[in-house]
Short mmCIF file of C-alpha atoms and ligand atoms in Angstrom, two decimals:
data_model
loop_
_atom_site.label_atom_id
_atom_site.label_comp_id
_atom_site.label_asym_id
_atom_site.label_seq_id
_atom_site.Cartn_x
_atom_site.Cartn_y
_atom_site.Cartn_z
CA MET K 6 24.48 -14.02 -48.48
CA ALA K 7 25.54 -12.11 -51.54
CA VAL K 8 28.50 -10.85 -49.51
CA ASP K 9 31.27 -13.44 -49.24
CA ARG K 10 34.04 -11.16 -48.04
CA VAL K 11 34.05 -8.68 -45.18
CA GLY K 12 36.53 -5.88 -44.61
CA MET K 13 36.83 -4.43 -41.10
CA VAL K 14 37.89 -0.93 -40.12
CA VAL K 15 38.58 -0.92 -36.39
CA HIS K 16 39.22 2.05 -34.10
CA GLY K 17 42.77 1.25 -33.04
CA GLY K 18 42.56 3.02 -29.71
CA ARG K 19 39.48 1.26 -28.25
CA PRO K 20 39.72 -2.10 -26.46
CA GLU K 21 35.97 -2.62 -26.95
CA ALA K 22 36.45 -2.15 -30.73
CA ALA K 23 39.14 -4.86 -30.70
CA GLU K 24 36.69 -7.06 -28.74
CA ALA K 25 33.90 -6.43 -31.28
CA ALA K 26 36.37 -7.21 -34.09
CA ARG K 27 36.97 -10.64 -32.54
CA THR K 28 33.20 -11.23 -32.60
CA VAL K 29 33.05 -10.30 -36.32
CA ARG K 30 36.00 -12.58 -37.12
CA ALA K 31 34.39 -15.46 -35.20
CA TRP K 32 31.05 -14.92 -36.95
CA CYS K 33 32.78 -14.88 -40.36
CA ALA K 34 34.69 -18.09 -39.58
CA GLU K 35 31.42 -19.80 -38.56
CA HIS K 36 29.73 -18.72 -41.80
CA ALA K 37 32.66 -19.38 -44.18
CA VAL K 38 32.89 -15.70 -45.02
CA ALA K 39 36.38 -14.29 -45.62
CA CYS K 40 37.27 -11.47 -43.25
CA LYS K 41 40.16 -9.05 -43.47
CA ASP K 42 41.19 -6.09 -41.35
CA ILE K 43 41.67 -2.92 -43.31
CA ASP K 44 43.96 -1.12 -40.97
CA VAL K 45 44.39 2.20 -42.59
CA TRP K 46 47.02 3.37 -40.11
CA ASN K 47 48.95 0.38 -38.82
CA ASP K 48 52.07 0.77 -40.91
CA GLY K 49 52.11 4.54 -40.46
CA GLU K 50 51.52 5.13 -44.16
CA ARG K 51 48.10 5.61 -45.69
CA ARG K 52 47.06 4.41 -49.10
CA SER K 53 44.41 5.38 -51.61
CA ALA K 54 40.92 3.94 -51.03
CA ARG K 55 41.26 1.67 -54.05
CA GLN K 56 44.62 0.31 -52.85
CA GLU K 57 43.15 -0.34 -49.39
CA VAL K 58 40.16 -2.29 -50.68
CA ALA K 59 42.22 -4.17 -53.27
CA ALA K 60 44.58 -5.29 -50.48
CA ALA K 61 41.51 -6.57 -48.60
CA GLY K 62 40.30 -8.51 -51.65
CA ASP K 63 37.49 -6.11 -52.62
CA PRO K 64 35.05 -6.94 -49.80
CA GLY K 65 31.32 -6.74 -50.50
CA LEU K 66 30.71 -5.42 -46.97
CA VAL K 67 32.82 -3.00 -44.94
CA VAL K 68 32.12 -3.19 -41.18
CA THR K 69 33.32 -0.26 -39.10
CA LEU K 70 33.91 -0.63 -35.38
CA GLY K 71 34.35 2.79 -33.77
CA GLY K 72 32.71 6.20 -33.89
CA ASP K 73 31.69 8.54 -36.68
CA GLY K 74 35.34 9.11 -37.70
CA THR K 75 35.79 5.36 -38.13
CA PHE K 76 32.54 5.18 -40.12
CA LEU K 77 33.76 7.99 -42.40
CA ARG K 78 37.01 6.05 -42.98
CA GLY K 79 35.01 2.94 -43.84
CA ALA K 80 32.56 4.84 -46.05
CA ARG K 81 35.46 6.20 -48.10
CA LEU K 82 36.62 2.64 -48.75
CA ALA K 83 33.16 1.19 -49.43
CA ALA K 84 32.32 4.01 -51.85
CA ALA K 85 35.40 3.22 -53.92
CA ILE K 86 33.98 -0.20 -54.91
CA ASP K 87 30.26 0.22 -54.25
CA ALA K 88 30.43 -2.13 -51.26
CA LEU K 89 27.89 -2.06 -48.43
CA VAL K 90 28.95 -0.36 -45.20
CA LEU K 91 27.74 -1.25 -41.71
CA GLY K 92 28.68 0.96 -38.75
CA VAL K 93 28.92 -0.55 -35.28
CA ASP K 94 28.66 2.18 -32.68
CA LEU K 95 31.64 2.34 -30.34
CA GLY K 96 32.18 6.07 -30.35
CA ARG K 97 31.25 9.24 -28.50
CA VAL K 98 28.39 10.57 -30.66
CA GLY K 99 27.50 7.76 -33.06
CA PHE K 100 25.39 9.81 -35.40
CA LEU K 101 26.33 7.80 -38.47
CA THR K 102 26.66 4.31 -37.03
CA GLU K 103 23.75 1.86 -37.19
CA VAL K 104 24.02 -0.82 -34.51
CA PRO K 105 25.27 -1.03 -30.91
CA MET K 106 28.05 -3.47 -30.12
CA THR K 107 25.58 -5.87 -28.52
CA MET K 108 23.89 -6.33 -31.90
CA VAL K 109 26.93 -7.18 -34.03
CA ARG K 110 25.95 -10.81 -34.53
CA THR K 111 22.28 -9.97 -35.09
CA ALA K 112 23.34 -7.44 -37.72
CA LEU K 113 25.63 -9.88 -39.52
CA ASP K 114 22.88 -12.52 -39.42
CA ALA K 115 20.49 -10.02 -41.00
CA VAL K 116 22.97 -9.25 -43.80
CA HIS K 117 23.57 -12.97 -44.25
CA ASP K 118 19.83 -13.71 -44.52
CA ASP K 119 19.20 -10.69 -46.71
CA ARG K 120 16.94 -9.13 -44.09
CA LEU K 121 18.31 -5.64 -44.51
CA ASP K 122 17.50 -2.33 -46.11
CA VAL K 123 20.12 -0.54 -48.12
CA GLU K 124 20.02 3.18 -47.58
CA GLN K 125 21.53 5.32 -50.30
CA ARG K 126 23.42 8.37 -49.12
CA MET K 127 24.53 11.16 -51.40
CA LEU K 128 28.30 11.65 -51.77
CA LEU K 129 30.31 14.60 -53.02
CA THR K 130 33.15 14.54 -55.51
CA MET K 131 35.47 17.26 -56.76
CA ARG K 132 37.34 18.88 -59.57
CA ALA K 133 40.21 21.25 -58.88
CA SER K 134 42.58 23.53 -60.71
CA CYS K 135 45.50 21.41 -59.47
CA ARG K 136 46.16 18.06 -57.84
CA LEU K 137 45.66 18.25 -54.12
CA GLU K 138 48.61 17.42 -51.94
CA VAL K 139 49.81 18.35 -48.54
CA PRO K 140 53.20 20.10 -48.52
CA SER K 141 55.78 18.03 -46.69
CA ASP K 142 56.57 20.79 -44.19
CA ILE K 143 53.03 20.61 -42.83
CA GLU K 144 53.25 17.00 -41.72
CA ALA K 145 54.83 17.71 -38.32
CA LEU K 146 52.08 20.20 -37.50
CA MET K 147 49.31 17.84 -38.52
CA SER K 148 50.58 14.61 -36.97
CA TYR K 149 49.48 15.42 -33.43
CA GLY K 150 46.61 12.97 -33.28
CA ARG K 151 44.79 12.42 -36.54
CA GLY K 152 47.14 9.70 -37.73
CA PRO K 153 49.16 9.60 -40.94
CA LEU K 154 48.04 11.76 -43.84
CA LEU K 155 46.37 10.29 -46.88
CA PRO K 156 48.40 10.23 -50.13
CA PRO K 157 47.91 12.97 -52.76
CA THR K 158 44.50 12.74 -54.42
CA SER K 159 44.51 10.80 -57.66
CA VAL K 160 42.81 11.87 -60.86
CA ARG K 161 39.59 10.11 -61.95
CA SER K 162 40.33 8.04 -65.03
CA ASP K 163 36.67 7.77 -66.11
CA CYS K 164 36.36 11.51 -66.61
CA GLU K 165 37.65 13.97 -69.14
CA THR K 166 40.61 16.05 -68.02
CA GLY K 167 41.75 19.46 -69.04
CA GLY K 168 40.44 22.79 -70.21
CA GLU K 169 38.99 25.25 -67.78
CA TRP K 170 37.13 22.44 -66.02
CA GLY K 171 40.32 21.46 -64.24
CA ILE K 172 41.24 18.06 -62.97
CA PRO K 173 38.59 15.50 -61.93
CA LEU K 174 39.75 14.13 -58.58
CA ASP K 175 39.15 10.57 -57.49
CA VAL K 176 37.70 11.52 -54.12
CA THR K 177 34.38 11.09 -52.36
CA ALA K 178 33.01 12.84 -49.28
CA LEU K 179 30.12 11.57 -47.19
CA ASN K 180 30.06 14.60 -44.87
CA ASP K 181 31.78 17.60 -46.37
CA VAL K 182 34.49 19.33 -48.34
CA VAL K 183 35.97 22.20 -46.33
CA LEU K 184 38.23 25.05 -47.39
CA GLU K 185 39.69 26.71 -44.30
CA LYS K 186 42.36 29.18 -43.34
CA LEU K 187 45.73 27.59 -42.87
CA ALA K 188 47.31 30.22 -40.66
CA ARG K 189 45.41 31.14 -37.49
CA ASP K 190 45.66 34.87 -38.23
CA ARG K 191 45.03 34.84 -41.97
CA GLN K 192 41.44 34.56 -43.19
CA ILE K 193 40.71 33.24 -46.64
CA SER K 194 39.18 35.39 -49.36
CA VAL K 195 37.24 33.29 -51.79
CA GLY K 196 34.87 33.84 -54.70
CA VAL K 197 31.90 31.50 -54.26
CA TYR K 198 30.07 30.28 -57.36
CA ILE K 199 26.90 28.19 -57.30
CA ALA K 200 25.65 26.60 -60.51
CA GLY K 201 28.27 28.60 -62.37
CA ARG K 202 27.12 31.99 -61.07
CA LEU K 203 28.93 34.21 -58.58
CA LEU K 204 27.12 34.27 -55.22
CA ALA K 205 29.57 36.60 -53.45
CA SER K 206 33.21 36.97 -52.45
CA TYR K 207 33.72 35.82 -48.88
CA SER K 208 36.33 36.57 -46.27
CA ALA K 209 35.98 33.86 -43.64
CA ASP K 210 37.67 31.31 -41.41
CA ALA K 211 36.28 28.49 -43.53
CA LEU K 212 33.75 27.72 -46.24
CA LEU K 213 32.21 24.33 -46.46
CA VAL K 214 30.06 22.28 -48.77
CA ALA K 215 28.17 19.52 -46.98
CA THR K 216 25.93 16.68 -48.05
CA PRO K 217 22.62 16.19 -46.24
CA THR K 218 24.48 13.57 -44.14
CA GLY K 219 27.15 16.14 -43.28
CA SER K 220 24.57 18.81 -42.46
CA THR K 221 24.61 17.61 -38.83
CA ALA K 222 28.42 17.76 -38.57
CA TYR K 223 30.64 20.84 -39.15
CA SER K 224 27.94 22.69 -41.12
CA PHE K 225 25.57 22.28 -38.15
CA ALA K 226 28.22 23.64 -35.77
CA ALA K 227 28.57 26.66 -38.06
CA GLY K 228 24.83 27.39 -37.91
CA GLY K 229 23.78 25.52 -41.06
CA PRO K 230 20.42 23.80 -41.53
CA VAL K 231 19.66 20.22 -40.62
CA VAL K 232 18.84 18.48 -43.91
CA SER K 233 17.17 15.08 -44.10
CA PRO K 234 19.62 12.44 -45.38
CA GLY K 235 16.78 11.26 -47.62
CA THR K 236 17.22 14.34 -49.80
CA GLU K 237 19.94 15.30 -52.27
CA ALA K 238 21.48 18.73 -51.94
CA LEU K 239 24.74 20.62 -51.57
CA VAL K 240 24.73 22.73 -48.43
CA PHE K 241 27.09 25.70 -48.62
CA THR K 242 27.89 27.13 -45.16
CA PRO K 243 30.42 29.86 -44.29
CA VAL K 244 32.27 29.79 -40.96
CA ALA K 245 32.67 33.22 -39.34
CA PRO K 246 32.30 35.23 -42.56
CA HIS K 247 33.27 38.87 -42.12
CA MET K 248 30.24 40.25 -43.95
CA THR K 249 26.56 40.75 -43.37
CA PHE K 250 25.34 37.75 -45.38
CA ASN K 251 26.20 34.75 -43.24
CA ARG K 252 23.46 32.27 -44.18
CA SER K 253 23.75 28.80 -45.63
CA VAL K 254 22.62 28.23 -49.17
CA VAL K 255 21.10 24.87 -50.07
CA ALA K 256 21.77 24.07 -53.73
CA ALA K 257 20.24 21.38 -55.94
CA PRO K 258 22.36 18.29 -56.66
CA ASP K 259 23.04 19.52 -60.21
CA GLU K 260 24.28 22.90 -58.94
CA PRO K 261 27.99 22.52 -58.16
CA VAL K 262 29.70 24.86 -55.75
CA GLY K 263 32.94 26.48 -56.93
CA LEU K 264 35.41 28.10 -54.53
CA ARG K 265 38.16 30.28 -56.08
CA VAL K 266 40.90 31.60 -53.78
CA LEU K 267 41.35 35.31 -54.46
CA GLU K 268 44.56 37.17 -55.17
CA ARG K 269 45.70 38.30 -51.73
CA SER K 270 43.99 35.61 -49.68
CA GLY K 271 45.81 33.52 -47.10
CA ARG K 272 46.52 29.95 -48.14
CA ALA K 273 43.70 27.48 -47.62
CA ALA K 274 43.60 23.91 -46.38
CA VAL K 275 41.26 21.50 -48.17
CA SER K 276 39.73 18.83 -45.93
CA ILE K 277 37.51 16.02 -47.07
CA ASP K 278 35.40 14.42 -44.31
CA GLY K 279 37.74 15.96 -41.75
CA GLN K 280 40.92 14.66 -43.40
CA LEU K 281 43.42 17.22 -44.62
CA ARG K 282 43.98 16.48 -48.31
CA GLY K 283 45.71 19.56 -49.70
CA VAL K 284 46.73 23.16 -49.48
CA ILE K 285 45.81 25.67 -52.17
CA GLY K 286 46.63 29.34 -52.65
CA PRO K 287 45.59 32.43 -54.58
CA GLY K 288 44.40 31.64 -58.10
CA ASP K 289 43.57 28.01 -57.25
CA TRP K 290 40.02 26.72 -57.14
CA ILE K 291 37.99 23.68 -56.25
CA GLY K 292 34.58 22.63 -57.55
CA VAL K 293 32.33 20.41 -55.44
CA TYR K 294 29.74 18.23 -57.21
CA ALA K 295 27.22 15.57 -56.27
CA ALA K 296 28.98 12.27 -57.02
CA PRO K 297 27.28 10.00 -59.53
CA ARG K 298 27.55 7.10 -57.08
CA LYS K 299 25.82 6.86 -53.70
CA LEU K 300 27.04 5.27 -50.50
CA ARG K 301 25.15 2.05 -49.73
CA ALA K 302 24.65 1.81 -45.98
CA VAL K 303 23.13 -1.22 -44.25
CA ARG K 304 19.98 -0.48 -42.26
CA LEU K 305 18.29 -3.03 -40.06
CA GLY K 306 15.12 -1.04 -39.60
CA PRO K 307 13.69 2.37 -40.31
CA MET K 308 16.27 5.15 -40.10
CA ASP K 309 14.88 7.27 -37.27
CA PHE K 310 16.82 10.38 -38.29
CA TYR K 311 14.79 12.86 -36.25
CA GLY K 312 14.73 10.61 -33.20
CA ARG K 313 18.50 10.33 -33.52
CA LEU K 314 18.79 14.10 -33.87
CA ARG K 315 16.76 14.59 -30.70
CA ASP K 316 18.68 11.92 -28.87
CA ARG K 317 22.30 12.41 -29.96
CA MET K 318 22.18 16.20 -29.98
CA ASN K 319 20.44 16.20 -26.59
CA LEU K 320 17.60 18.38 -27.88
CA THR K 321 15.65 19.79 -24.99
CA ASP K 322 12.12 21.13 -25.03
CA ALA K 323 11.36 24.79 -24.50
CA PRO K 324 10.78 25.41 -20.79
CA ALA K 325 7.61 27.36 -21.54
CA ALA K 326 6.29 24.50 -23.68
CA VAL K 327 7.01 22.03 -20.90
CA ALA K 328 5.23 24.28 -18.41
CA ASP K 329 2.29 24.64 -20.76
CA GLY K 330 0.87 21.16 -20.34
CA THR K 331 1.26 17.48 -21.17
CA PRO K 332 4.48 16.74 -23.09
CA ALA K 333 4.21 16.19 -26.85
CA PRO K 334 3.73 12.46 -27.44
CA LEU K 335 6.90 10.53 -28.30
CA TRP K 336 6.62 6.92 -29.45
CA PRO K 337 9.09 4.22 -30.52
CA VAL K 338 9.87 4.35 -34.23
CA ARG K 339 8.57 0.85 -34.84
CA SER K 340 5.17 1.46 -33.19
CA ALA K 341 2.17 3.17 -34.70
CA PRO K 342 1.74 6.84 -33.81
CA PRO K 343 -1.02 7.45 -31.26
CA GLY K 344 -4.58 8.28 -32.41
CA ASP K 345 -4.80 11.64 -34.07
CA LEU K 346 -1.13 11.52 -35.18
CA ALA K 347 -1.60 8.29 -37.16
CA HIS K 348 -1.20 10.14 -40.46
CA LEU K 349 2.40 10.96 -39.46
CA ALA K 350 3.54 7.31 -39.79
CA MET K 351 6.86 7.16 -41.59
CA PRO K 352 6.29 6.37 -45.26
CA ASP K 353 8.40 3.62 -46.81
CA ASP K 354 11.84 5.08 -47.30
CA PRO K 355 12.03 5.92 -51.03
CA THR K 356 15.83 5.85 -50.96
CA ALA K 357 16.01 2.33 -49.60
CA SER K 358 16.21 -0.71 -51.84
CA GLY K 359 16.16 -4.27 -50.61
N1 NAD W 15 33.40 22.61 -35.33
C1 NAD W 15 33.03 21.40 -35.72
O1 NAD W 15 31.97 20.89 -35.35
C2 NAD W 15 33.91 20.65 -36.66
C3 NAD W 15 35.17 21.10 -37.00
C4 NAD W 15 35.91 20.33 -37.90
C5 NAD W 15 35.38 19.14 -38.43
N2 NAD W 15 34.16 18.77 -38.06
C6 NAD W 15 33.51 17.56 -38.64
O2 NAD W 15 34.18 16.39 -38.30
C7 NAD W 15 33.96 15.51 -39.38
C8 NAD W 15 34.95 14.38 -39.25
O3 NAD W 15 34.48 13.59 -38.18
P1 NAD W 15 35.50 12.85 -37.20
O4 NAD W 15 34.68 12.01 -36.27
O5 NAD W 15 36.59 12.23 -38.00
O6 NAD W 15 36.16 14.10 -36.48
P2 NAD W 15 36.10 14.50 -34.96
O7 NAD W 15 36.56 13.33 -34.13
O8 NAD W 15 36.78 15.83 -34.79
O9 NAD W 15 34.52 14.63 -34.77
C9 NAD W 15 33.74 15.71 -34.96
C10 NAD W 15 32.40 15.42 -34.29
O10 NAD W 15 31.39 15.37 -35.28
C11 NAD W 15 30.65 14.16 -35.17
N3 NAD W 15 30.19 13.84 -36.52
C12 NAD W 15 30.91 13.42 -37.58
N4 NAD W 15 30.11 13.27 -38.66
C13 NAD W 15 28.85 13.61 -38.25
C14 NAD W 15 27.60 13.68 -38.90
N5 NAD W 15 27.45 13.41 -40.19
N6 NAD W 15 26.52 14.06 -38.17
C15 NAD W 15 26.64 14.38 -36.87
N7 NAD W 15 27.80 14.36 -36.21
C16 NAD W 15 28.90 13.97 -36.89
C17 NAD W 15 31.59 13.17 -34.55
O11 NAD W 15 30.91 12.12 -33.88
C18 NAD W 15 32.34 14.07 -33.57
O12 NAD W 15 31.64 14.25 -32.38
C19 NAD W 15 34.11 16.37 -40.61
O13 NAD W 15 33.49 15.81 -41.73
C20 NAD W 15 33.47 17.66 -40.15
O14 NAD W 15 32.12 17.73 -40.54
C21 NAD W 15 33.41 19.47 -37.18
N1 ATP W 16 42.61 2.50 -36.88
C1 ATP W 16 43.25 3.27 -35.99
N2 ATP W 16 44.55 3.09 -35.74
C2 ATP W 16 45.19 3.87 -34.85
N3 ATP W 16 44.63 4.87 -34.16
C3 ATP W 16 43.34 5.11 -34.37
C4 ATP W 16 42.56 4.34 -35.30
N4 ATP W 16 41.30 4.81 -35.31
C5 ATP W 16 41.30 5.84 -34.43
N5 ATP W 16 42.51 6.02 -33.86
C6 ATP W 16 42.87 7.05 -32.85
O1 ATP W 16 41.70 7.54 -32.23
C7 ATP W 16 41.62 8.96 -32.40
C8 ATP W 16 40.16 9.35 -32.55
O2 ATP W 16 39.71 8.89 -33.81
P1 ATP W 16 38.32 9.36 -34.35
O3 ATP W 16 38.02 10.74 -33.84
O4 ATP W 16 38.25 9.14 -35.81
O5 ATP W 16 37.40 8.35 -33.57
P2 ATP W 16 35.90 8.03 -33.88
O6 ATP W 16 35.81 6.73 -34.59
O7 ATP W 16 35.23 9.20 -34.49
O8 ATP W 16 35.37 7.84 -32.40
P3 ATP W 16 34.74 9.01 -31.53
O9 ATP W 16 33.31 9.11 -31.92
O10 ATP W 16 34.88 8.54 -30.13
O11 ATP W 16 35.58 10.23 -31.84
C9 ATP W 16 42.44 9.26 -33.61
O12 ATP W 16 42.94 10.55 -33.65
C10 ATP W 16 43.54 8.24 -33.47
O13 ATP W 16 44.52 8.71 -32.57
#
């Protein structure tokens, strides 16, 4: 296979993840493929994505063994070097992961034999008025279960710095960039700009910018729309805004979202894919952009996004609809739709490339 080095991100708290990791190691040994654990937390100190992947010898494939959080950790690493990422589902929800544990070998065989689809997922990146870092006095509060904090964000070297465009940060988000109140009793007041124009000033618990992938995560919980991961968009969603306009706004990929903390606002935490990355205050701002690079996720078959939505979110049918007759036909994603629904067959995924 084109991939001769695998990096593994394993959920440290799951015996079945450790078991699956042994299977991956054994498969790699049998196929003369180098395999290295990328344990982001083991030594209690986290490193930048580039340092992590360099220490693992720049793997061509990152395999994650855990839940969605583990997949997000792996995606951050894979995105740094354009590696493929394969998620093995050993978590509670498993919205992002591709294969069950029982299919680890089958999945690695498929990658080995080049029998895979590569699905491209939009990522976000950022500019900011200042470097993002977490003040040292916050560490005790935050260390209750999410593991060690990531280091301060570094500045992108391939991008112009300075002027009113702020600092280009070397970060990527697969799900979302979130600005949220730091103190429980102090909302944030923020001017929200889309495509360089003021939308409105918000007072809210949090404001978030999600990718289509992240539209089913925090944005969904806050009432945002479900957006197909096959599209490109920035989904702006407020959380508990104290104002009449509380809708999401879906912006085009070339319409960045700017969030400027207003003069007497409470301080705001900046989280990227659920990881606290910094704290900003009045006068500071962040800009969230579609990243030029996409995440390359391994798919072994068609991505049944809507089936997954129905399944993982436990969607139930309206009682009146159920009472009104025969249930709407549901068929396996790999089979042809029945009779009069044949025209609904999934088209070839335009975002996938062999
Ligand atoms: N109220 C909320 O729902 C809420 C609050 C904070 C953060 N989050 C989300 O958690 C994400 C980080 O995930 P985590 O697993 O490290 O944290 P976590 O363990 O707190 O998980 C949050 C939940 O969201 C699920 N999830 C994560 N990404 C998803 C996606 N793209 N689609 C559907 N479900 C998804 C996870 O499986 C989990 O059940 C953040 O990016 C943010 O979107 C959600
Ligand atoms: N590599 C690791 N090393 C140490 N602890 C870990 C590691 N990965 C996860 N954990 C522990 O597991 C907890 C849950 O992690 P996380 O929510 O990211 O899991 P997940 O992969 O999303 O799985 P789930 O879907 O079940 O939540 C973390 O807060 C941490 O305590």
